[in-house]
Amino acid sequence: MTRTILAIGAHYDDCPFGIPGTLLRAVQKHQRVVILSLIGDYADWPPVRGRAQGLIELSKQLAAERGMEMRFLPWKSMGFEPTLETKRAVAEVVAEVKPDTAFMLWPRDRHPDHEAASAICHAALQQPARLSGRDDARAPSRVFWYDNGPGHTIGFEPDTYIDVSAEWEAAREWLARLMAFVRQEKYDPAKTDAALETKTVLSRYRGLACGVKHAEALKSMRPIVREDW
């Protein structure tokens, strides 16, 4: 049976930065992957002013090229908070997608958008039926928080590591293409920037922690029983 993954972030780049290799691995295993960004209105964000729709279209295109679906909700940065309305909107996506596994941002973060998104997703992923009003809605069997880098995430202590060494170059290119659009530059595989450098260092650090070249780190919302020990 095909498993379904739902990865949720606040911004267009949260999942492509935080867990790109993990999502690419899921696609290789023939799993359905849906990415949800809560912020879908970038019209007043200076780096893409006048190009906001292009950022949305590129994000969807890059995801599709990698075998994934990307969706956006209509909110702006700093324009949403954990309310019944926002929780219900995410719960409706959960009810429709029916994920077996979900990923969401860690709740302690330096960016208010990330903290708000985590609180909203926590409620929506745990109680989709109550929030959506759909009796057929179910919570995913596995929910993980993911690390979004030292510039944002606070107090994150992972209990799960994903070896993304084989997916690293593809993950790097995904993020690099997004960053090139934001900088209004043509994509150059030899060029780096702050986001790519941070992700590279972070993936190596997580890899060293578990004995592989590149890794991504997660923390399970619930204790997991390992059947392979």
CSV table of C-alpha atoms in Angstrom, one decimal:
chain,number,residue,atom,x,y,z
A,1,MET,CA,0.0,0.0,0.0
A,2,THR,CA,1.3,3.4,-0.9
A,3,ARG,CA,2.0,5.6,2.1
A,4,THR,CA,1.3,9.3,2.1
A,5,ILE,CA,3.6,12.0,3.6
A,6,LEU,CA,2.4,15.5,4.6
A,7,ALA,CA,5.2,18.0,5.2
A,8,ILE,CA,4.1,21.4,6.6
A,9,GLY,CA,6.0,24.6,6.9
A,10,ALA,CA,5.2,28.3,7.4
A,11,HIS,CA,7.1,29.6,4.4
A,12,TYR,CA,7.8,28.4,0.8
A,13,ASP,CA,11.3,27.3,1.8
A,14,ASP,CA,10.8,25.6,5.2
A,15,CYS,CA,10.5,22.1,3.9
A,16,PRO,CA,13.0,22.5,1.0
A,17,PHE,CA,15.5,23.7,3.7
A,18,GLY,CA,14.5,21.5,6.6
A,19,ILE,CA,13.8,18.1,5.2
A,20,PRO,CA,14.4,18.0,1.4
A,21,GLY,CA,16.4,14.8,1.5
A,22,THR,CA,13.9,13.0,3.7
A,23,LEU,CA,11.1,13.9,1.2
A,24,LEU,CA,13.2,12.9,-1.8
A,25,ARG,CA,13.8,9.5,-0.1
A,26,ALA,CA,10.1,9.1,0.4
A,27,VAL,CA,9.4,9.7,-3.3
A,28,GLN,CA,12.1,7.1,-4.2
A,29,LYS,CA,10.2,4.6,-2.1
A,30,HIS,CA,7.1,5.4,-4.2
A,31,GLN,CA,5.3,7.3,-1.4
A,32,ARG,CA,3.0,10.2,-2.1
A,33,VAL,CA,4.4,13.5,-0.8
A,34,VAL,CA,2.4,16.6,-0.2
A,35,ILE,CA,4.0,19.8,1.0
A,36,LEU,CA,1.8,22.5,2.6
A,37,SER,CA,3.0,26.1,3.1
A,38,LEU,CA,0.8,28.1,5.4
A,39,ILE,CA,2.0,31.4,3.9
A,40,GLY,CA,0.9,31.8,0.3
A,41,ASP,CA,0.8,35.6,-0.1
A,42,TYR,CA,4.3,37.1,-0.6
A,43,ALA,CA,3.1,40.3,-2.3
A,44,ASP,CA,4.6,42.6,0.4
A,45,TRP,CA,7.8,40.6,0.9
A,46,PRO,CA,10.5,43.0,-0.5
A,47,PRO,CA,12.8,40.3,-2.2
A,48,VAL,CA,10.0,39.1,-4.5
A,49,ARG,CA,7.8,42.2,-4.7
A,50,GLY,CA,6.2,42.2,-8.1
A,51,ARG,CA,7.3,38.5,-8.5
A,52,ALA,CA,5.3,36.9,-5.7
A,53,GLN,CA,3.2,34.7,-8.0
A,54,GLY,CA,6.4,33.6,-9.7
A,55,LEU,CA,7.7,32.3,-6.4
A,56,ILE,CA,4.6,30.3,-5.8
A,57,GLU,CA,4.7,28.9,-9.4
A,58,LEU,CA,8.4,28.0,-9.1
A,59,SER,CA,7.9,26.3,-5.8
A,60,LYS,CA,5.1,24.2,-7.2
A,61,GLN,CA,7.1,23.4,-10.3
A,62,LEU,CA,10.2,22.3,-8.4
A,63,ALA,CA,8.2,20.1,-6.2
A,64,ALA,CA,6.4,18.5,-9.1
A,65,GLU,CA,9.6,17.9,-10.9
A,66,ARG,CA,10.7,15.9,-7.9
A,67,GLY,CA,7.5,13.9,-7.7
A,68,MET,CA,5.7,15.9,-5.0
A,69,GLU,CA,2.7,18.2,-4.8
A,70,MET,CA,3.0,21.6,-3.1
A,71,ARG,CA,0.1,23.6,-1.8
A,72,PHE,CA,-0.2,27.1,-0.3
A,73,LEU,CA,-2.8,28.5,2.1
A,74,PRO,CA,-3.6,32.3,1.6
A,75,TRP,CA,-2.0,33.9,4.6
A,76,LYS,CA,0.8,36.5,4.8
A,77,SER,CA,3.8,36.5,7.0
A,78,MET,CA,2.9,37.7,10.5
A,79,GLY,CA,-0.8,37.6,9.3
A,80,PHE,CA,-1.9,34.4,11.1
A,81,GLU,CA,-2.0,32.9,14.5
A,82,PRO,CA,-3.3,29.8,16.2
A,83,THR,CA,-7.1,30.3,16.0
A,84,LEU,CA,-10.0,28.0,15.4
A,85,GLU,CA,-10.1,29.3,11.8
A,86,THR,CA,-6.4,28.6,11.0
A,87,LYS,CA,-6.4,25.2,12.8
A,88,ARG,CA,-9.5,24.2,10.8
A,89,ALA,CA,-8.0,25.2,7.5
A,90,VAL,CA,-5.0,23.0,8.1
A,91,ALA,CA,-7.2,20.2,9.5
A,92,GLU,CA,-9.2,20.2,6.3
A,93,VAL,CA,-6.0,19.6,4.3
A,94,VAL,CA,-5.1,16.7,6.8
A,95,ALA,CA,-8.6,15.3,6.3
A,96,GLU,CA,-8.3,15.4,2.5
A,97,VAL,CA,-4.7,14.2,2.2
A,98,LYS,CA,-5.0,11.4,4.8
A,99,PRO,CA,-1.3,11.3,5.7
A,100,ASP,CA,0.3,8.3,7.3
A,101,THR,CA,3.3,10.4,8.3
A,102,ALA,CA,3.5,14.1,8.9
A,103,PHE,CA,6.3,16.6,9.5
A,104,MET,CA,6.0,20.0,11.1
A,105,LEU,CA,8.2,22.7,12.5
A,106,TRP,CA,9.6,22.6,16.0
A,107,PRO,CA,7.6,24.8,18.4
A,108,ARG,CA,10.4,26.8,19.9
A,109,ASP,CA,11.8,29.2,17.2
A,110,ARG,CA,13.1,32.7,16.8
A,111,HIS,CA,10.7,33.4,13.9
A,112,PRO,CA,7.1,34.1,15.1
A,113,ASP,CA,5.7,32.6,11.8
A,114,HIS,CA,7.4,29.3,12.7
A,115,GLU,CA,6.0,29.2,16.2
A,116,ALA,CA,2.5,30.0,15.0
A,117,ALA,CA,2.6,27.4,12.3
A,118,SER,CA,3.8,24.7,14.7
A,119,ALA,CA,1.0,25.4,17.2
A,120,ILE,CA,-1.6,25.4,14.4
A,121,CYS,CA,-0.2,22.1,12.9
A,122,HIS,CA,0.0,20.4,16.3
A,123,ALA,CA,-3.8,20.9,16.8
A,124,ALA,CA,-4.7,20.0,13.2
A,125,LEU,CA,-2.6,16.9,13.1
A,126,GLN,CA,-3.8,15.6,16.4
A,127,GLN,CA,-7.5,16.4,16.1
A,128,PRO,CA,-8.4,16.7,12.4
A,129,ALA,CA,-11.8,15.1,12.7
A,130,ARG,CA,-12.9,17.5,15.5
A,131,LEU,CA,-11.6,20.6,13.7
A,132,SER,CA,-12.7,19.7,10.2
A,133,GLY,CA,-16.1,18.2,11.2
A,134,ARG,CA,-15.3,15.2,9.1
A,135,ASP,CA,-15.8,11.8,10.7
A,136,ASP,CA,-13.5,10.1,8.2
A,137,ALA,CA,-10.6,12.4,9.1
A,138,ARG,CA,-7.8,10.6,10.9
A,139,ALA,CA,-4.6,11.7,12.6
A,140,PRO,CA,-1.4,10.4,11.0
A,141,SER,CA,0.1,7.4,12.8
A,142,ARG,CA,3.5,9.1,12.9
A,143,VAL,CA,4.2,12.8,13.5
A,144,PHE,CA,7.7,14.3,13.6
A,145,TRP,CA,9.1,17.8,14.3
A,146,TYR,CA,11.9,18.9,12.1
A,147,ASP,CA,14.9,21.2,12.6
A,148,ASN,CA,15.0,24.4,10.5
A,149,GLY,CA,18.5,25.5,11.3
A,150,PRO,CA,20.5,27.2,14.1
A,151,GLY,CA,19.3,30.7,13.0
A,152,HIS,CA,15.7,29.7,13.9
A,153,THR,CA,15.3,26.5,15.9
A,154,ILE,CA,15.8,26.6,19.7
A,155,GLY,CA,16.4,23.7,22.0
A,156,PHE,CA,15.9,21.0,19.4
A,157,GLU,CA,17.1,17.5,20.5
A,158,PRO,CA,16.5,14.9,17.8
A,159,ASP,CA,15.7,11.3,18.4
A,160,THR,CA,15.6,10.2,14.8
A,161,TYR,CA,18.1,10.7,11.9
A,162,ILE,CA,17.6,10.2,8.2
A,163,ASP,CA,20.6,9.4,6.1
A,164,VAL,CA,20.3,11.7,3.1
A,165,SER,CA,23.8,11.2,1.7
A,166,ALA,CA,22.5,9.7,-1.6
A,167,GLU,CA,20.0,12.5,-1.9
A,168,TRP,CA,22.2,15.4,-0.9
A,169,GLU,CA,23.1,16.8,-4.3
A,170,ALA,CA,19.4,16.7,-5.4
A,171,ALA,CA,18.4,18.3,-2.1
A,172,ARG,CA,21.0,21.0,-2.5
A,173,GLU,CA,19.9,21.8,-6.1
A,174,TRP,CA,16.3,22.1,-5.0
A,175,LEU,CA,17.1,24.7,-2.3
A,176,ALA,CA,19.6,26.5,-4.6
A,177,ARG,CA,17.1,27.0,-7.4
A,178,LEU,CA,14.6,28.6,-4.9
A,179,MET,CA,17.3,30.9,-3.5
A,180,ALA,CA,18.5,32.0,-7.0
A,181,PHE,CA,14.9,33.1,-7.8
A,182,VAL,CA,14.7,35.2,-4.7
A,183,ARG,CA,18.1,36.8,-5.5
A,184,GLN,CA,16.9,37.5,-9.1
A,185,GLU,CA,19.8,35.5,-10.5
A,186,LYS,CA,20.1,32.6,-12.9
A,187,TYR,CA,20.7,29.3,-11.2
A,188,ASP,CA,24.4,28.5,-11.0
A,189,PRO,CA,25.2,25.1,-9.5
A,190,ALA,CA,28.7,26.4,-8.5
A,191,LYS,CA,27.3,29.4,-6.6
A,192,THR,CA,26.4,29.3,-2.9
A,193,ASP,CA,24.7,31.6,-0.5
A,194,ALA,CA,23.9,31.8,3.3
A,195,ALA,CA,21.0,29.4,3.1
A,196,LEU,CA,23.0,26.8,1.2
A,197,GLU,CA,26.0,27.1,3.4
A,198,THR,CA,23.9,26.8,6.5
A,199,LYS,CA,22.1,23.7,5.2
A,200,THR,CA,25.4,22.1,4.2
A,201,VAL,CA,27.0,22.6,7.6
A,202,LEU,CA,23.8,21.4,9.3
A,203,SER,CA,23.5,18.3,7.2
A,204,ARG,CA,27.2,17.4,7.9
A,205,TYR,CA,26.7,18.1,11.6
A,206,ARG,CA,23.7,15.8,11.7
A,207,GLY,CA,25.6,13.2,9.7
A,208,LEU,CA,28.5,13.2,12.1
A,209,ALA,CA,26.1,12.7,14.9
A,210,CYS,CA,24.8,9.4,13.4
A,211,GLY,CA,27.8,8.3,11.5
A,212,VAL,CA,26.9,9.1,7.9
A,213,LYS,CA,28.0,11.9,5.5
A,214,HIS,CA,24.8,13.9,5.3
A,215,ALA,CA,21.7,13.6,7.5
A,216,GLU,CA,18.5,15.3,8.6
A,217,ALA,CA,17.2,15.3,12.1
A,218,LEU,CA,13.7,14.7,13.5
A,219,LYS,CA,12.0,14.3,16.8
A,220,SER,CA,9.0,12.1,17.2
A,221,MET,CA,5.9,13.6,18.8
A,222,ARG,CA,5.2,10.2,20.3
A,223,PRO,CA,7.5,7.4,21.6
A,224,ILE,CA,8.1,4.9,18.8
A,225,VAL,CA,8.5,1.2,19.4
A,226,ARG,CA,11.3,-0.2,17.2
A,227,GLU,CA,10.5,-3.6,15.8
A,228,ASP,CA,14.0,-4.2,14.3
A,229,TRP,CA,15.9,-4.5,17.6
